[in-house]
PDB file of C-alpha atoms in Angstrom:
ATOM      1  CA  MET A 285      15.574 -14.680   2.558  1.00 84.00           C
ATOM      2  CA  ASN A 286      12.277 -15.065   0.889  1.00 95.00           C
ATOM      3  CA  THR A 287      10.652 -11.490   0.631  1.00 97.00           C
ATOM      4  CA  ILE A 288      11.195  -8.638  -1.622  1.00 97.00           C
ATOM      5  CA  PHE A 289      10.548  -5.057  -0.126  1.00 97.00           C
ATOM      6  CA  ILE A 290       8.404  -2.593  -2.051  1.00 97.00           C
ATOM      7  CA  ALA A 291       7.678   0.821  -2.102  1.00 97.00           C
ATOM      8  CA  GLY A 292       4.421   2.682  -4.150  1.00 96.00           C
ATOM      9  CA  HIS A 293       4.095   6.296  -3.786  1.00 95.00           C
ATOM     10  CA  ALA A 294       1.422   9.609  -4.575  1.00 93.00           C
ATOM     11  CA  LYS A 295       1.285  12.937  -3.428  1.00 87.00           C
ATOM     12  CA  LEU A 296      -0.975  14.702  -0.908  1.00 80.00           C
ATOM     13  CA  PRO A 297      -3.305  17.259  -1.243  1.00 73.00           C
ATOM     14  CA  THR A 298      -2.573  19.608   0.955  1.00 69.00           C
ATOM     15  CA  GLY A 299      -4.620  20.363   4.356  1.00 64.00           C
ATOM     16  CA  MET A 300      -2.823  16.814   5.519  1.00 56.00           C
ATOM     17  CA  ALA A 301      -1.140  16.401   8.346  1.00 53.00           C
ATOM     18  CA  ALA A 302       1.102  14.120   7.062  1.00 49.00           C
ATOM     19  CA  ARG A 303       1.973  16.960   4.307  1.00 52.00           C
ATOM     20  CA  SER A 304       3.811  19.044   6.857  1.00 50.00           C
ATOM     21  CA  ILE A 305       6.463  15.847   6.920  1.00 56.00           C
ATOM     22  CA  TYR A 306       6.147  14.674   3.448  1.00 60.00           C
ATOM     23  CA  GLU A 307       5.146  15.426   0.316  1.00 77.00           C
ATOM     24  CA  THR A 308       3.970  12.118  -0.504  1.00 86.00           C
ATOM     25  CA  LEU A 309       2.384   9.114   0.201  1.00 91.00           C
ATOM     26  CA  THR A 310       4.382   5.762   0.677  1.00 94.00           C
ATOM     27  CA  ILE A 311       2.981   2.579   1.451  1.00 97.00           C
ATOM     28  CA  THR A 312       6.166  -0.480   1.270  1.00 97.00           C
ATOM     29  CA  ALA A 313       4.884  -3.897   1.879  1.00 98.00           C
ATOM     30  CA  GLU A 314       7.208  -7.307   1.932  1.00 98.00           C
ATOM     31  CA  ILE A 315       6.082  -9.775  -0.235  1.00 98.00           C
ATOM     32  CA  ASP A 316       6.463 -14.104  -0.542  1.00 97.00           C
ATOM     33  CA  LYS A 317       8.770 -13.957  -3.725  1.00 94.00           C
ATOM     34  CA  TYR A 318       7.167 -17.079  -5.035  1.00 94.00           C
ATOM     35  CA  TYR A 319       3.161 -16.730  -3.501  1.00 95.00           C
ATOM     36  CA  GLY A 320       2.779 -12.810  -4.077  1.00 96.00           C
ATOM     37  CA  VAL A 321       1.227 -12.041  -0.042  1.00 98.00           C
ATOM     38  CA  ILE A 322       2.010  -9.116   1.489  1.00 98.00           C
ATOM     39  CA  VAL A 323       3.571 -10.414   5.126  1.00 98.00           C
ATOM     40  CA  ASP A 324       3.784  -7.326   5.988  1.00 98.00           C
ATOM     41  CA  ALA A 325       2.945  -3.685   5.302  1.00 98.00           C
ATOM     42  CA  SER A 326       2.919  -0.203   5.872  1.00 96.00           C
ATOM     43  CA  CYS A 327       2.445   3.636   5.123  1.00 95.00           C
ATOM     44  CA  THR A 328       3.768   7.495   5.849  1.00 90.00           C
ATOM     45  CA  LEU A 329      -0.297   8.697   7.327  1.00 89.00           C
ATOM     46  CA  ALA A 330       0.238  11.197  10.142  1.00 82.00           C
ATOM     47  CA  THR A 331      -1.874   9.111  12.404  1.00 89.00           C
ATOM     48  CA  GLU A 332      -1.055   5.606  14.643  1.00 94.00           C
ATOM     49  CA  HIS A 333      -4.100   4.595  13.825  1.00 95.00           C
ATOM     50  CA  GLY A 334      -4.086   4.724  10.186  1.00 93.00           C
ATOM     51  CA  ARG A 335      -1.155   3.158   9.471  1.00 95.00           C
ATOM     52  CA  ASP A 336      -2.280  -0.091  11.165  1.00 97.00           C
ATOM     53  CA  PHE A 337      -5.438   0.378   9.629  1.00 96.00           C
ATOM     54  CA  ILE A 338      -4.022  -0.083   6.271  1.00 97.00           C
ATOM     55  CA  ALA A 339      -1.630  -3.167   7.281  1.00 97.00           C
ATOM     56  CA  ARG A 340      -4.759  -4.584   8.236  1.00 97.00           C
ATOM     57  CA  LEU A 341      -5.965  -3.556   5.160  1.00 97.00           C
ATOM     58  CA  LEU A 342      -2.972  -5.054   3.416  1.00 98.00           C
ATOM     59  CA  LYS A 343      -1.167  -8.007   5.152  1.00 98.00           C
ATOM     60  CA  GLY A 344      -2.236 -11.402   4.237  1.00 97.00           C
ATOM     61  CA  HIS A 345      -3.388 -10.532   0.565  1.00 97.00           C
ATOM     62  CA  SER A 346      -1.137 -11.392  -2.222  1.00 97.00           C
ATOM     63  CA  LEU A 347      -0.931  -9.713  -5.696  1.00 97.00           C
ATOM     64  CA  ARG A 348      -1.098 -12.402  -8.062  1.00 96.00           C
ATOM     65  CA  ASN A 349      -4.536 -12.096  -7.650  1.00 96.00           C
ATOM     66  CA  GLY A 350      -4.663  -8.183  -8.515  1.00 96.00           C
ATOM     67  CA  ILE A 351      -5.135  -5.005  -5.933  1.00 96.00           C
ATOM     68  CA  ASP A 352      -9.166  -4.933  -6.635  1.00 97.00           C
ATOM     69  CA  LEU A 353     -10.306  -6.358  -3.557  1.00 96.00           C
ATOM     70  CA  PRO A 354      -7.422  -4.083  -1.292  1.00 96.00           C
ATOM     71  CA  LEU A 355      -8.503  -1.435  -3.727  1.00 96.00           C
ATOM     72  CA  GLU A 356     -12.496  -1.465  -3.163  1.00 96.00           C
ATOM     73  CA  GLU A 357     -12.231  -2.495   0.858  1.00 95.00           C
ATOM     74  CA  LEU A 358      -9.449   1.001   0.858  1.00 94.00           C
ATOM     75  CA  LYS A 359     -11.909   3.242  -1.268  1.00 91.00           C
ATOM     76  CA  THR A 360     -15.020   1.892   1.071  1.00 94.00           C
ATOM     77  CA  GLY A 361     -13.311   1.650   4.434  1.00 94.00           C
ATOM     78  CA  TYR A 362     -10.769   4.803   4.749  1.00 93.00           C
ATOM     79  CA  LEU A 363     -12.528   7.332   4.881  1.00 91.00           C
ATOM     80  CA  GLY A 364     -10.069  10.216   5.455  1.00 86.00           C
ATOM     81  CA  LYS A 365      -8.413  12.565   3.159  1.00 85.00           C
ATOM     82  CA  ALA A 366      -5.473  11.370   1.697  1.00 88.00           C
ATOM     83  CA  ASN A 367      -7.897   8.577   0.351  1.00 91.00           C
ATOM     84  CA  HIS A 368      -7.079   9.091  -3.202  1.00 91.00           C
ATOM     85  CA  ALA A 369      -3.528   8.836  -2.591  1.00 92.00           C
ATOM     86  CA  LEU A 370      -3.266   5.950  -0.876  1.00 95.00           C
ATOM     87  CA  VAL A 371      -5.106   4.612  -3.784  1.00 96.00           C
ATOM     88  CA  ALA A 372      -3.081   5.477  -6.502  1.00 96.00           C
ATOM     89  CA  ALA A 373       0.132   4.456  -4.086  1.00 97.00           C
ATOM     90  CA  LEU A 374      -1.404   1.104  -3.975  1.00 97.00           C
ATOM     91  CA  LYS A 375      -1.249   1.235  -7.478  1.00 97.00           C
ATOM     92  CA  ASP A 376       1.543   2.249  -8.112  1.00 97.00           C
ATOM     93  CA  LEU A 377       3.400  -0.023  -5.280  1.00 97.00           C
ATOM     94  CA  TYR A 378       1.119  -2.983  -7.508  1.00 97.00           C
ATOM     95  CA  LYS A 379       3.145  -2.216 -10.684  1.00 97.00           C
ATOM     96  CA  GLN A 380       6.557  -2.287  -8.899  1.00 95.00           C
ATOM     97  CA  TYR A 381       5.564  -5.826  -7.889  1.00 96.00           C
ATOM     98  CA  GLU A 382       4.463  -6.262 -11.279  1.00 95.00           C
ATOM     99  CA  SER A 383       7.617  -4.973 -13.426  1.00 94.00           C
ATOM    100  CA  LEU A 384      10.023  -7.937 -11.294  1.00 88.00           C
ATOM    101  CA  ASN A 385       7.420 -10.486 -12.353  1.00 74.00           C
ATOM    102  CA  GLN A 386       7.565  -9.530 -16.468  1.00 66.00           C
TER     103      GLN A 386
END
């Protein structure tokens, strides 16, 4: 297999629908081992539309280039209560990725 699976986690804010199911928000990504490109991504947002949005935002991005671009797109494009948790989970996912490549 030429991919790896990484998860990033963050605490959800109170008052969110997903919080009744999960205490934390998780972003998962399947990443090409050689190029660092996100092949597929998912998250634990409550709505399918939100999960699809995050997947589309992350797919195709190479983590070799850092996460500044997807973070900026997330900060300006996702205007829901989970924004800070999504940012934190993406940063955690990237931290996991970096630890594999040292």
